[in-house]
Structure formats: structure tokens, C-alpha cells
Short mmCIF file of C-alpha atoms in Angstrom, two decimals:
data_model
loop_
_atom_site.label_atom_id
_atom_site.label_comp_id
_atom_site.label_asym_id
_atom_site.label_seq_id
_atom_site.Cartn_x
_atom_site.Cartn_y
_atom_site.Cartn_z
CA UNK A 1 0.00 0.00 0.00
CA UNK A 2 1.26 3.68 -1.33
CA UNK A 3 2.25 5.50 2.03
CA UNK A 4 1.35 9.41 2.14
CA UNK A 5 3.51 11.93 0.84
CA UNK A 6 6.02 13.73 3.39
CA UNK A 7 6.31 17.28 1.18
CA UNK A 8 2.58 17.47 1.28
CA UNK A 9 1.78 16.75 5.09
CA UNK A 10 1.07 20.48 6.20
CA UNK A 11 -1.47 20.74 3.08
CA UNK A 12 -3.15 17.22 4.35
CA UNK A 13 -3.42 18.53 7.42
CA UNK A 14 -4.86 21.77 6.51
CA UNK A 15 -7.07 19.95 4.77
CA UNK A 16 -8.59 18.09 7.25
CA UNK A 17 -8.48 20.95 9.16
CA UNK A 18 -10.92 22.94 7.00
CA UNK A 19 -8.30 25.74 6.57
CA UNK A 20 -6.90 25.28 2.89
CA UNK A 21 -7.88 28.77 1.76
CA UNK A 22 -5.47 29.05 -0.85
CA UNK A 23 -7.38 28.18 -4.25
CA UNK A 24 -3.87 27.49 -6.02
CA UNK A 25 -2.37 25.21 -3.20
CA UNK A 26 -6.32 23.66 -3.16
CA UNK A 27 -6.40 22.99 -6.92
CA UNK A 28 -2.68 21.94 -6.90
CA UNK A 29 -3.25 19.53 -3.81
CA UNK A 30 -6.56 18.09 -5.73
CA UNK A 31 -4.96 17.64 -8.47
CA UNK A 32 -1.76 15.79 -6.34
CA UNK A 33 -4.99 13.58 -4.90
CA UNK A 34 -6.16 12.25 -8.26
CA UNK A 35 -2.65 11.01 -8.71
CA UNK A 36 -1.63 10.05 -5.15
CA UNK A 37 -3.39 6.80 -3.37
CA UNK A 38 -1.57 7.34 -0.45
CA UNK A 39 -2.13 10.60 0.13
CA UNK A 40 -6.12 10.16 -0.68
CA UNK A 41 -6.18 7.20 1.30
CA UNK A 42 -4.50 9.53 4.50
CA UNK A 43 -7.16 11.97 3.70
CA UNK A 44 -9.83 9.59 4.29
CA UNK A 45 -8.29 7.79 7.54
CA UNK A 46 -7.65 11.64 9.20
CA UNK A 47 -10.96 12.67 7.86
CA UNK A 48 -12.78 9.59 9.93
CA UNK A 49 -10.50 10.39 13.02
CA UNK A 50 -11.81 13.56 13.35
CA UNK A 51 -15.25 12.45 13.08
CA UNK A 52 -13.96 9.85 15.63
CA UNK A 53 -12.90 12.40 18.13
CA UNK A 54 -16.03 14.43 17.91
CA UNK A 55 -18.35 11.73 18.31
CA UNK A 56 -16.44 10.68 21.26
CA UNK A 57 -16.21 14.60 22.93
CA UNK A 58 -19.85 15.24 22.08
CA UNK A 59 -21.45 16.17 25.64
CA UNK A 60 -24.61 14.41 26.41
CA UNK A 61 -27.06 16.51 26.39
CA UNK A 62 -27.94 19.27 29.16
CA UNK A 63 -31.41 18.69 30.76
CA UNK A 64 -33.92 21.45 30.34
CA UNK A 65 -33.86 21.60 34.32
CA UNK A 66 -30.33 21.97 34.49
CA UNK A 67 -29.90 24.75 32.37
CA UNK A 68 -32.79 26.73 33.53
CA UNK A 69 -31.03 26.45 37.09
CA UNK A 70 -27.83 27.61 36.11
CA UNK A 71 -29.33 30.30 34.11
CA UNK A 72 -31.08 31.18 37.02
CA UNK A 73 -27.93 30.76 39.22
CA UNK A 74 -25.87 32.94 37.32
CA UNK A 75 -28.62 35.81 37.58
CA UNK A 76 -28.73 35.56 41.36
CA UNK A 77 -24.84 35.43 41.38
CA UNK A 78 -24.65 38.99 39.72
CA UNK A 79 -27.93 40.29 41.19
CA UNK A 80 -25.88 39.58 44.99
CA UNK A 81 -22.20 40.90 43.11
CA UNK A 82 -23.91 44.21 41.87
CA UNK A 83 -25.45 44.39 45.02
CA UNK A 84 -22.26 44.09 47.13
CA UNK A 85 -20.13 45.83 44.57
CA UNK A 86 -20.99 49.49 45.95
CA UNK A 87 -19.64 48.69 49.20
CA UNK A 88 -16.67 47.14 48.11
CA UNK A 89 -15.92 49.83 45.23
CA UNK A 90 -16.12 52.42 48.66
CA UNK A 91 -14.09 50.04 50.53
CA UNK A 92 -11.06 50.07 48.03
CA UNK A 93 -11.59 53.92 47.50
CA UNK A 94 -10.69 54.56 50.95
CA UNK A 95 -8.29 51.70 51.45
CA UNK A 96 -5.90 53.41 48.22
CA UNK A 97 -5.77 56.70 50.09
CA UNK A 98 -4.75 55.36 53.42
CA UNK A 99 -2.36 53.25 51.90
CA UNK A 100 -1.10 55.89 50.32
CA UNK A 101 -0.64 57.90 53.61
CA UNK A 102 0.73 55.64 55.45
CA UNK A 103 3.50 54.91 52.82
CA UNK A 104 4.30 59.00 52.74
CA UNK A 105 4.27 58.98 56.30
CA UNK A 106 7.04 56.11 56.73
CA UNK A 107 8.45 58.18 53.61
CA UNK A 108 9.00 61.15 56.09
CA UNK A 109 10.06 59.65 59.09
CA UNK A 110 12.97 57.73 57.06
CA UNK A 111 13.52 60.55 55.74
CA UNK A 112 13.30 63.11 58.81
CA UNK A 113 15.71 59.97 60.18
CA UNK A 114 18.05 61.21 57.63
CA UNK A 115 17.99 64.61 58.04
CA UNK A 116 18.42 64.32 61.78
CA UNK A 117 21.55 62.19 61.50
CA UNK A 118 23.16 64.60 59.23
CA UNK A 119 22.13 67.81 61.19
CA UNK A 120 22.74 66.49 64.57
CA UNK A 121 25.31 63.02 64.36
CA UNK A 122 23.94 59.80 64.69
CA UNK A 123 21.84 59.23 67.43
CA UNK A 124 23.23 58.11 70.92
CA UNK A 125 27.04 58.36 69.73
CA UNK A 126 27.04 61.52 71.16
CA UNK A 127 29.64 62.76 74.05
CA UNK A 128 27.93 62.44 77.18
CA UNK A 129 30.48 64.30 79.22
CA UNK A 130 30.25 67.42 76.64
CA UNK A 131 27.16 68.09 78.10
CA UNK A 132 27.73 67.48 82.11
CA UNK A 133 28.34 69.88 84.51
CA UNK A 134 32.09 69.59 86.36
CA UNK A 135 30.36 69.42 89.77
CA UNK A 136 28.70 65.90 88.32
CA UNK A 137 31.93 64.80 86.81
CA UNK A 138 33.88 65.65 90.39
CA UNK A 139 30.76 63.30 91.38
CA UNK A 140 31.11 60.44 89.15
CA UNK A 141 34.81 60.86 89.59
CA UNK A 142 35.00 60.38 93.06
CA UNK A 143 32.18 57.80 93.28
CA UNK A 144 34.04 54.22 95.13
CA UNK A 145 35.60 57.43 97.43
CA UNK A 146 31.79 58.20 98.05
CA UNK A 147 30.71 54.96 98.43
CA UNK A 148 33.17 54.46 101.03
CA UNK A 149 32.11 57.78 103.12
CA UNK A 150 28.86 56.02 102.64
CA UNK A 151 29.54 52.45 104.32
CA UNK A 152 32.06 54.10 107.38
CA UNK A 153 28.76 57.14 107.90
CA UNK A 154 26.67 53.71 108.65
CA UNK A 155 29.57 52.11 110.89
CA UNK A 156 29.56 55.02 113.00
CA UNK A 157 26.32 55.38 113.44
CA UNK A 158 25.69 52.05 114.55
CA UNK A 159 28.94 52.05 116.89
CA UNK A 160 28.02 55.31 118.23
CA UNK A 161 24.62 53.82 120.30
CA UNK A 162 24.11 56.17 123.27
CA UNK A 163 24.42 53.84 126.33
CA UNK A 164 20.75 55.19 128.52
CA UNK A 165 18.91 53.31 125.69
CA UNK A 166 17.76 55.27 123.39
CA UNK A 167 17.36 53.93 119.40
CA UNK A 168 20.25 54.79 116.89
CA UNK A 169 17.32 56.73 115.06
CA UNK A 170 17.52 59.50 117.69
CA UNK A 171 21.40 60.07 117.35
CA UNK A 172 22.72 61.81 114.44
CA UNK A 173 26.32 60.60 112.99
CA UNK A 174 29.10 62.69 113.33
CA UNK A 175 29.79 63.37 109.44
CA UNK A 176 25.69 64.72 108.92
CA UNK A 177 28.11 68.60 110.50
CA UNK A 178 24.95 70.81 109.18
CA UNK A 179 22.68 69.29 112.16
CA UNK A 180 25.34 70.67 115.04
CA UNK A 181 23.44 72.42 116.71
CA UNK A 182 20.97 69.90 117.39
CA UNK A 183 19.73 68.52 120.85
CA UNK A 184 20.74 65.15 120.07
CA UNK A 185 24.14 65.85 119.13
CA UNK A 186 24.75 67.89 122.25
CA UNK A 187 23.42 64.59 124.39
CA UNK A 188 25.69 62.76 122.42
CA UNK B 1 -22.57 41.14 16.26
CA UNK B 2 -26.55 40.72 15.06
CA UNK B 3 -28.79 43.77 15.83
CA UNK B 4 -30.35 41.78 19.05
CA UNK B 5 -27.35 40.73 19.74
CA UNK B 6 -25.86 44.17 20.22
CA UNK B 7 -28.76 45.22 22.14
CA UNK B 8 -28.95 42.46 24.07
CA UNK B 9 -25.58 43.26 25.53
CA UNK B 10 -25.93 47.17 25.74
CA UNK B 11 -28.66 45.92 28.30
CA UNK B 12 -27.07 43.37 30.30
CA UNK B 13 -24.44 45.99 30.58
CA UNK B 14 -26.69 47.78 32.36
CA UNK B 15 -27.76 44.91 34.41
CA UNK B 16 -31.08 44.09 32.71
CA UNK B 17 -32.25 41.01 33.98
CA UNK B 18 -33.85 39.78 31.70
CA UNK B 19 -31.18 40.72 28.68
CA UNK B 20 -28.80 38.36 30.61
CA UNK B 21 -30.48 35.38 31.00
CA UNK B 22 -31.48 35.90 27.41
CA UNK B 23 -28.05 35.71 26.85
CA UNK B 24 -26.99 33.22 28.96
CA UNK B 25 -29.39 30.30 27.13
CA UNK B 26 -28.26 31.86 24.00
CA UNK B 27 -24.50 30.46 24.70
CA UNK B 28 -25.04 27.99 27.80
CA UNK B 29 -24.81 24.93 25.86
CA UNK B 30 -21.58 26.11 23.97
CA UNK B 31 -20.06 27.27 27.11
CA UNK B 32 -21.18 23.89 28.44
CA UNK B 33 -19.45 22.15 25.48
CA UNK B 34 -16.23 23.64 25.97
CA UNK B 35 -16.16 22.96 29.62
CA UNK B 36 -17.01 19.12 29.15
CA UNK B 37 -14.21 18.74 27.11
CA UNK B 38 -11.79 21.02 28.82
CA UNK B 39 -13.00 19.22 32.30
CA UNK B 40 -12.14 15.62 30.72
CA UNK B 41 -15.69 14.78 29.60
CA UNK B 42 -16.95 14.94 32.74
CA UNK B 43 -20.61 16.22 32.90
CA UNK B 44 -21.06 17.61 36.43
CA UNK B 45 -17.82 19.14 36.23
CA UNK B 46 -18.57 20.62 33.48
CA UNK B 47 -21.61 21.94 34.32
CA UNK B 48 -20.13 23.52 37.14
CA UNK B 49 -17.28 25.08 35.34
CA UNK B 50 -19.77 26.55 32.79
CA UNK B 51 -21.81 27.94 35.77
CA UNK B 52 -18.50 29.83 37.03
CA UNK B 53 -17.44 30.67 33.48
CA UNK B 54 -21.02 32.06 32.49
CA UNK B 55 -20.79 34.16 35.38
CA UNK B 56 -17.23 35.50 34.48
CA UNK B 57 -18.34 36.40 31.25
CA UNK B 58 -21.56 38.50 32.59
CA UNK B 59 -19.69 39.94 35.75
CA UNK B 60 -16.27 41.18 33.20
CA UNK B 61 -19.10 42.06 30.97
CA UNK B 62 -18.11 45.85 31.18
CA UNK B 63 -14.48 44.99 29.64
CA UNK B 64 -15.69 43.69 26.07
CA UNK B 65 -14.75 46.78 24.05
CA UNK B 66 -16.87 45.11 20.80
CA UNK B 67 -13.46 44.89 18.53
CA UNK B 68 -13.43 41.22 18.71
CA UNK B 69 -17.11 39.12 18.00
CA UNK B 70 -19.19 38.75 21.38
CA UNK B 71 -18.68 34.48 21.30
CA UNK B 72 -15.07 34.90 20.53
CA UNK B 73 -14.57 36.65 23.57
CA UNK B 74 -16.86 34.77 25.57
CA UNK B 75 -14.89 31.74 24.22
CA UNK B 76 -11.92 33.04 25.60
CA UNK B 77 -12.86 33.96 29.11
CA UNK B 78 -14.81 30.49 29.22
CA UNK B 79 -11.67 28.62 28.32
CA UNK B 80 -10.03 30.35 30.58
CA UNK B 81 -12.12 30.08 33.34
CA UNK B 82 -12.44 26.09 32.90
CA UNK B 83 -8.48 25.70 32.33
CA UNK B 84 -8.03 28.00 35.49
CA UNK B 85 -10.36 25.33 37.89
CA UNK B 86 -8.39 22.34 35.96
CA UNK B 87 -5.15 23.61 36.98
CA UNK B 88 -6.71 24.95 40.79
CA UNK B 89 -8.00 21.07 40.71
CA UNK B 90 -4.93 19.42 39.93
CA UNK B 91 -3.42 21.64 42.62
CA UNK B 92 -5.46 20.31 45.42
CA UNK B 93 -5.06 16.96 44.11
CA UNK B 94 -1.49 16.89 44.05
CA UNK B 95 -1.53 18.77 47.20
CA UNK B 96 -3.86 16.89 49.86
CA UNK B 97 -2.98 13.48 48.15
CA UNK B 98 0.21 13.62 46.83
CA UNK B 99 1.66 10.00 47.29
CA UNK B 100 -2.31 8.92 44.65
CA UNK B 101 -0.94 11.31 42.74
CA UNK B 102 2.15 10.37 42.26
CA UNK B 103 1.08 6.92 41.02
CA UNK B 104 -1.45 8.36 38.93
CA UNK B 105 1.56 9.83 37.28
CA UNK B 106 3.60 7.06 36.73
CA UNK B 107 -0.10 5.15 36.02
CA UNK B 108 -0.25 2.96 32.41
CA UNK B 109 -1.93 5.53 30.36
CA UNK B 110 -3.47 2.39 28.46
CA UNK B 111 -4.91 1.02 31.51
CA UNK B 112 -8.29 -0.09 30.44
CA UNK B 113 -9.95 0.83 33.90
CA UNK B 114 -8.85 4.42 33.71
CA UNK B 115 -11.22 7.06 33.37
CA UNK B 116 -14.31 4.69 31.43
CA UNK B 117 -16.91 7.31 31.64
CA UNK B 118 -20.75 5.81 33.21
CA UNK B 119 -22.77 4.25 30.33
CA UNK B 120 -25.63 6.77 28.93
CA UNK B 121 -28.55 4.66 30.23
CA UNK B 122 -30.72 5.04 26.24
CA UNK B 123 -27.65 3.34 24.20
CA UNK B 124 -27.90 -0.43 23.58
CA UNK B 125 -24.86 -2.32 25.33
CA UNK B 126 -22.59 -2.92 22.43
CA UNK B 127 -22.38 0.48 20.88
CA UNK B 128 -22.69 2.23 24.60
CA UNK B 129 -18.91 -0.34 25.26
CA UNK B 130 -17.93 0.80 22.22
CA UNK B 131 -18.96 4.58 22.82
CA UNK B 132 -16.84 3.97 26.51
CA UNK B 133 -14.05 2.83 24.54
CA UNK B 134 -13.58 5.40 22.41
CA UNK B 135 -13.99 8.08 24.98
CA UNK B 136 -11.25 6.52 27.10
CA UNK B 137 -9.56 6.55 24.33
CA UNK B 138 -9.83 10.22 22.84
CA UNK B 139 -9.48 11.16 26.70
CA UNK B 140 -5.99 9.36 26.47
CA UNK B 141 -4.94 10.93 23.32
CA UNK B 142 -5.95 14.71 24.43
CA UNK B 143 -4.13 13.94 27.95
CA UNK B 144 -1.16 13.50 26.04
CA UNK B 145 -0.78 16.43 24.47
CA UNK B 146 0.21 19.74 26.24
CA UNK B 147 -2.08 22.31 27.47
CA UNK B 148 -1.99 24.56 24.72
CA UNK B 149 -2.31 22.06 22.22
CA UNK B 150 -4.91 20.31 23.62
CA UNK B 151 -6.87 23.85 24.04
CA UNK B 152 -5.99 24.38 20.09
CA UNK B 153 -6.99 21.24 19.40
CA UNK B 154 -10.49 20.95 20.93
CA UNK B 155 -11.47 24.92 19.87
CA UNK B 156 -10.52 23.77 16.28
CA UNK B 157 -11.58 20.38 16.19
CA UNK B 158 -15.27 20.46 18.53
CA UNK B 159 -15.95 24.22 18.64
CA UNK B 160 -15.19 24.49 14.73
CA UNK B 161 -13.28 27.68 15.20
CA UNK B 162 -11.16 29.15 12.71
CA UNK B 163 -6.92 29.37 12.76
CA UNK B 164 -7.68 33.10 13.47
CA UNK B 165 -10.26 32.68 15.97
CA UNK B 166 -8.51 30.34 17.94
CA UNK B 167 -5.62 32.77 18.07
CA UNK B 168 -7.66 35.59 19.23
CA UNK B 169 -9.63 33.35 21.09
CA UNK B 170 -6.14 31.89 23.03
CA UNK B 171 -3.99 35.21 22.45
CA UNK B 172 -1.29 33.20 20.70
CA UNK B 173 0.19 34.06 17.42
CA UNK B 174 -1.38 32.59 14.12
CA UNK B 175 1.63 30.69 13.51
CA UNK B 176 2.02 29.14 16.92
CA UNK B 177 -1.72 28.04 17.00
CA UNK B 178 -1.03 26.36 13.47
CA UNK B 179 2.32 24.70 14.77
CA UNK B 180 0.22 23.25 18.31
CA UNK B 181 -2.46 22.23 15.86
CA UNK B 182 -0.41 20.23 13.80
CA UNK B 183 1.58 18.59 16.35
CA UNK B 184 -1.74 18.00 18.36
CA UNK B 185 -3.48 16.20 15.16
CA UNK B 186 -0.66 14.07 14.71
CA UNK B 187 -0.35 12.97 18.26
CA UNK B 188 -3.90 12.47 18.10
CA UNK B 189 -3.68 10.60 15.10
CA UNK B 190 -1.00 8.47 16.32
CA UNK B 191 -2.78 7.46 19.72
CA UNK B 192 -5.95 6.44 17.99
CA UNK B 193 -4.08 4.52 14.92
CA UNK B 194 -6.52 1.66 16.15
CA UNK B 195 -9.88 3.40 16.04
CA UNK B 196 -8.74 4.52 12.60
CA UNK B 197 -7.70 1.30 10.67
CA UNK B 198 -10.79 -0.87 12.29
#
């Protein structure tokens, strides 16, 4: 049996297809077919597969019923959509403008960020002692030394319990010199 | 675009009611059509995906412009729409059963118990076997073929659309939709040798 001709496969095809518009490649390809067996023969075969392929994709048909409900269902669909659509149209207008401001304000506090690092240095690198009096630098200085004051003040007061009795809250250490005129200090 | 036609739209565009569901049983059983065969010939699939996609079509009804021909454009959102829920299917599939899936994969794509569609209850036993048959079989052929081709393939070969329909239809070039057609046919052709030399 004659096999189909390679050089005219695109032509059988558009053929079968239904798309051979051309009336020169048409007449030229019928006349090919009068002489070809193979060719006419390939014709036929790809003409019943395509009948083939419809019969098989051919839906069954769609009850009466059925397509009255979905007819009906896609009217209710877009009766609700239009319905909620006003709402959700007002929804989006106000969401794009307070998108919008919120981006411009992070836009001008990265920015103010910026501006403030350039005008005034970068933020907590500063010099802390720049900006401290010398009496509170004397202070900090001089801090263990105070701490030490500190711990002998309370040794003192506690050695220096007045012997009739009376509480350690009632006698006023030595080192406190602005209370010296005091009663207590005199008893003491 | 017919005179009715035209009107018909300018109404549903203003949501008229009745213009729509005029509309809608104007094109449901095309719609329909498409979805079976984009949905693997399944009926209630299809008739769900049509649902969805004839609501698509009437809900973006405001962004036909009229350039292209009312069906072509309600082709294309309907094929669309269908090979969007194919693809959101095969997700989930793959997704909450992934080790079925798998197999299915790897599955004998001439395995006779694959995918026989239900027997139509009004066709006598030997031709309703021999319906089955082919159906699994045409199902197996378009499976093998890529999405776009199979999408070129059933617009040209059920819907009876032109090269230049299916283009706009698809938004590929004319060229491209002739190459996927080709390829398609002969794939097609070569799967169902059998059905073709009986």
C-alpha cells in the first residue's frame, strides 16, 4: 500500500483541518490527490478520526432543568455581586488613600531619620560628658571614694549607740556637721 | 454582532435582567461544550465550570470593548475560566494526596480501567462499550498532548473555530496556534491509529 507523501503533510493537514484557503495550493493539492493513493487514502483515515474524536467529545445533552437552574444561578450570582459591589468599590476607594498615607508617612520619618543624622550626628554616639556639669563629673569621679564615706557614715552610726537606751534613730552621725546644733548631738 | 445581539448586551451591561439570562441560554450549551471537554468529559464538572465561566463572562461584561465578535470573547474567558479550575484542581489533588498522585503519574496511560466514563442509560450495550471505549480513548490521546495544544486542538476540532479565531480566542500568534495544531493532530492521530484502521 502507497504511504502518504512527506512534502505534502502540512497541506493534508490543513485539509482536514478545514483551513486550505489558498485556491492554487487547493487545486494543486486536488490535483496531487487524483494522482496520489496514499495521500487520498491519508485523507480519508484523518478525515474519519476527526469524526472519531467528535463523536467521542460530544457532551450528552444538558437537561432542560439543568440549564434553567444555572441560568437562574448565574442571575442571582450577579444580582448579589452588583449588590455588594458598591460597598466594596467604597471600601477600596478609601483603602488606596490610606495606603497611600501611610506609605508618605514612613516616607517622612525615614527621611526626617536622615535629616536628623546629618544635622545632629547619629543618634546616641554623642559625648555624654560634653554636656555634664564639672560638679557631676567631680561626682562620678570620686564615686568608690563616696561609696566608702557612705559604708564608714553607717559604721559610726551604729557604733556610736548612746548607752541610757535610746534607738540609733535618735542620734545623728558625726559626718551629717549641718545638724550641730541639734539637741541630740549635744546629748551625744 | 446581530442587531439583538448588540442590544442584548448594551442591556445586560446595564444589568437588565432579563437581557442576561437571554443571553446566557443563548451560549449555555456552547459554554457547556467547551467545559465538558476542557473538564475531561466529565458532565457535572462541566456543568459547574460553565456555571462559574457564564458568570465570568456577565460579571467582566463591562471589559468587552466590541473589537473582537461577542462568542469569541466569551470563548476566551470560558476557556479560561475552565483551564483556570483544571489547573486549581490538579493543585489540590497533588496537594492533599500527593503520594495517589504520584502513582497516577507514573499510572499505564493504556490502563483499560482508567477514566471509562458511566454508560448513557438510552444506548444499547454494544455500541454504549464501544462509545466507553472510544472516549477513554480520545481522553488518552488529548491527555497527552500539552495544554496549549490540547486547548488548540479541541477549539478547532469540537468548537469548529477558525486558525484566526482560535488565536484571538487563546492570544497566541497565528503561527504558533497552526504549529500546536499540527503537532496536536498528529499525536492524536497516532494514539488512535486503532480506532482509525478498524
Amino acid at each position: 500500500m502507497q504511504a502518504a507523501c512527506r512534502n505534502q503533510n502540512e497541506t493534508l493537514m490543513l485539509d482536514v483541518l478545514e483551513e486550505l484557503h489558498d485556491p492554487n495550493v487547493r487545486r494543486m493539492w486536488e490535483d496531487h490527490l487524483r494522482a496520489c493513493d496514499g495521500c487520498r487514502r491519508e485523507r480519508d483515515r484523518m478525515r474519519q478520526l476527526l469524526g472519531k474524536v467528535r463523536e467521542a467529545g460530544m457532551p450528552p445533552e444538558l437537561p432542560v432543568a439543568r440549564a434553567d437552574t444555572m441560568a437562574a444561578a448565574v442571575g442571582w450570582r450577579l444580582r448579589h455581586e452588583r449588590l455588594a459591589r458598591p460597598e466594596k468599590a467604597g471600601r477600596r476607594i478609601r483603602l488606596f488613600p490610606a495606603l497611600a498615607a501611610g506609605c508618605a508617612f514612613m516616607l517622612m520619618i525615614a527621611v526626617g531619620y536622615r535629616w536628623q543624622e546629618r544635622l545632629f550626628g547619629p543618634a546616641g554616639g554623642g559625648d555624654i560628658s560634653a554636656e555634664l556639669q564639672p560638679q557631676d563629673l567631680e561626682i562620678i569621679k570620686h564615686f568608690d571614694l563616696l561609696k566608702d564615706m557612705d559604708t564608714i557614715e553607717k559604721l559610726i552610726h551604729i557604733v556610736d549607740i548612746p548607752d541610757d537606751g535610746q534607738g540609733p534613730d535618735q542620734a545623728v552621725p558625726e559626718t551629717q556637721g549641718t545638724h550641730g546644733d541639734s539637741p541630740a548631738r549635744t546629748h551625744a | 454582532m446581530p442587531a439583538d445581539e448588540a442590544d442584548l448586551i448594551r442591556r445586560a451591561r446595564e444589568n437588565d435582567p432579563a437581557a442576561v439570562d437571554q443571553l446566557v441560554r443563548r451560549y449555555q450549551k456552547k459554554v457547556y461544550g467547551i467545559a465538558y471537554r476542557i473538564c475531561g468529559f466529565d458532565p457535572e464538572e462541566a456543568r459547574d465550570n460553565a456555571q462559574e465561566a457564564l458568570f465570568q463572562v456577565f460579571r467582566n461584561l463591562g471589559q468587552f470593548e466590541g473589537r473582537a465578535r461577542f462568542s469569541t470573547w466569551l470563548y476566551r474567558t470560558a476557556v479560561n475560566t475552565c483551564l483556570d479550575a483544571q489547573r486549581r484542581r490538579k493543585r489540590w489533588f497533588r496537594m492533599l494526596m500527593p503520594a495517589r498522585s504520584a502513582k497516577r503519574d507514573e499510572a499505564d496511560p493504556e490502563d483499560p480501567l482508567d477514566n471509562i466514563p458511566a454508560p448513557e442509560d438510552d444506548m444499547d450495550p454494544v455500541s454504549n462499550l464501544s462509545g466507553a471505549e472510544l472516549k477513554r480513548d480520545v481522553l488518552h490521546a488529548l491527555r497527552r498532548l500539552s495544554e496549549n495544544q490540547r486547548t488548540v486542538f479541541q477549539l478547532k476540532v469540537f468548537q469548529e473555530l477558525s486558525i484566526p479565531e482560535i488565536a484571538e480566542v487563546t492570544g497566541m500568534a497565528e503561527g504558533t496556534v497552526k504549529s500546536h495544531l499540527f503537532r496536536a493532530t498528529q499525536s492524536v492521530r497516532e494514539q488512535l491509529r486503532d480506532w482509525v484502521e478498524r
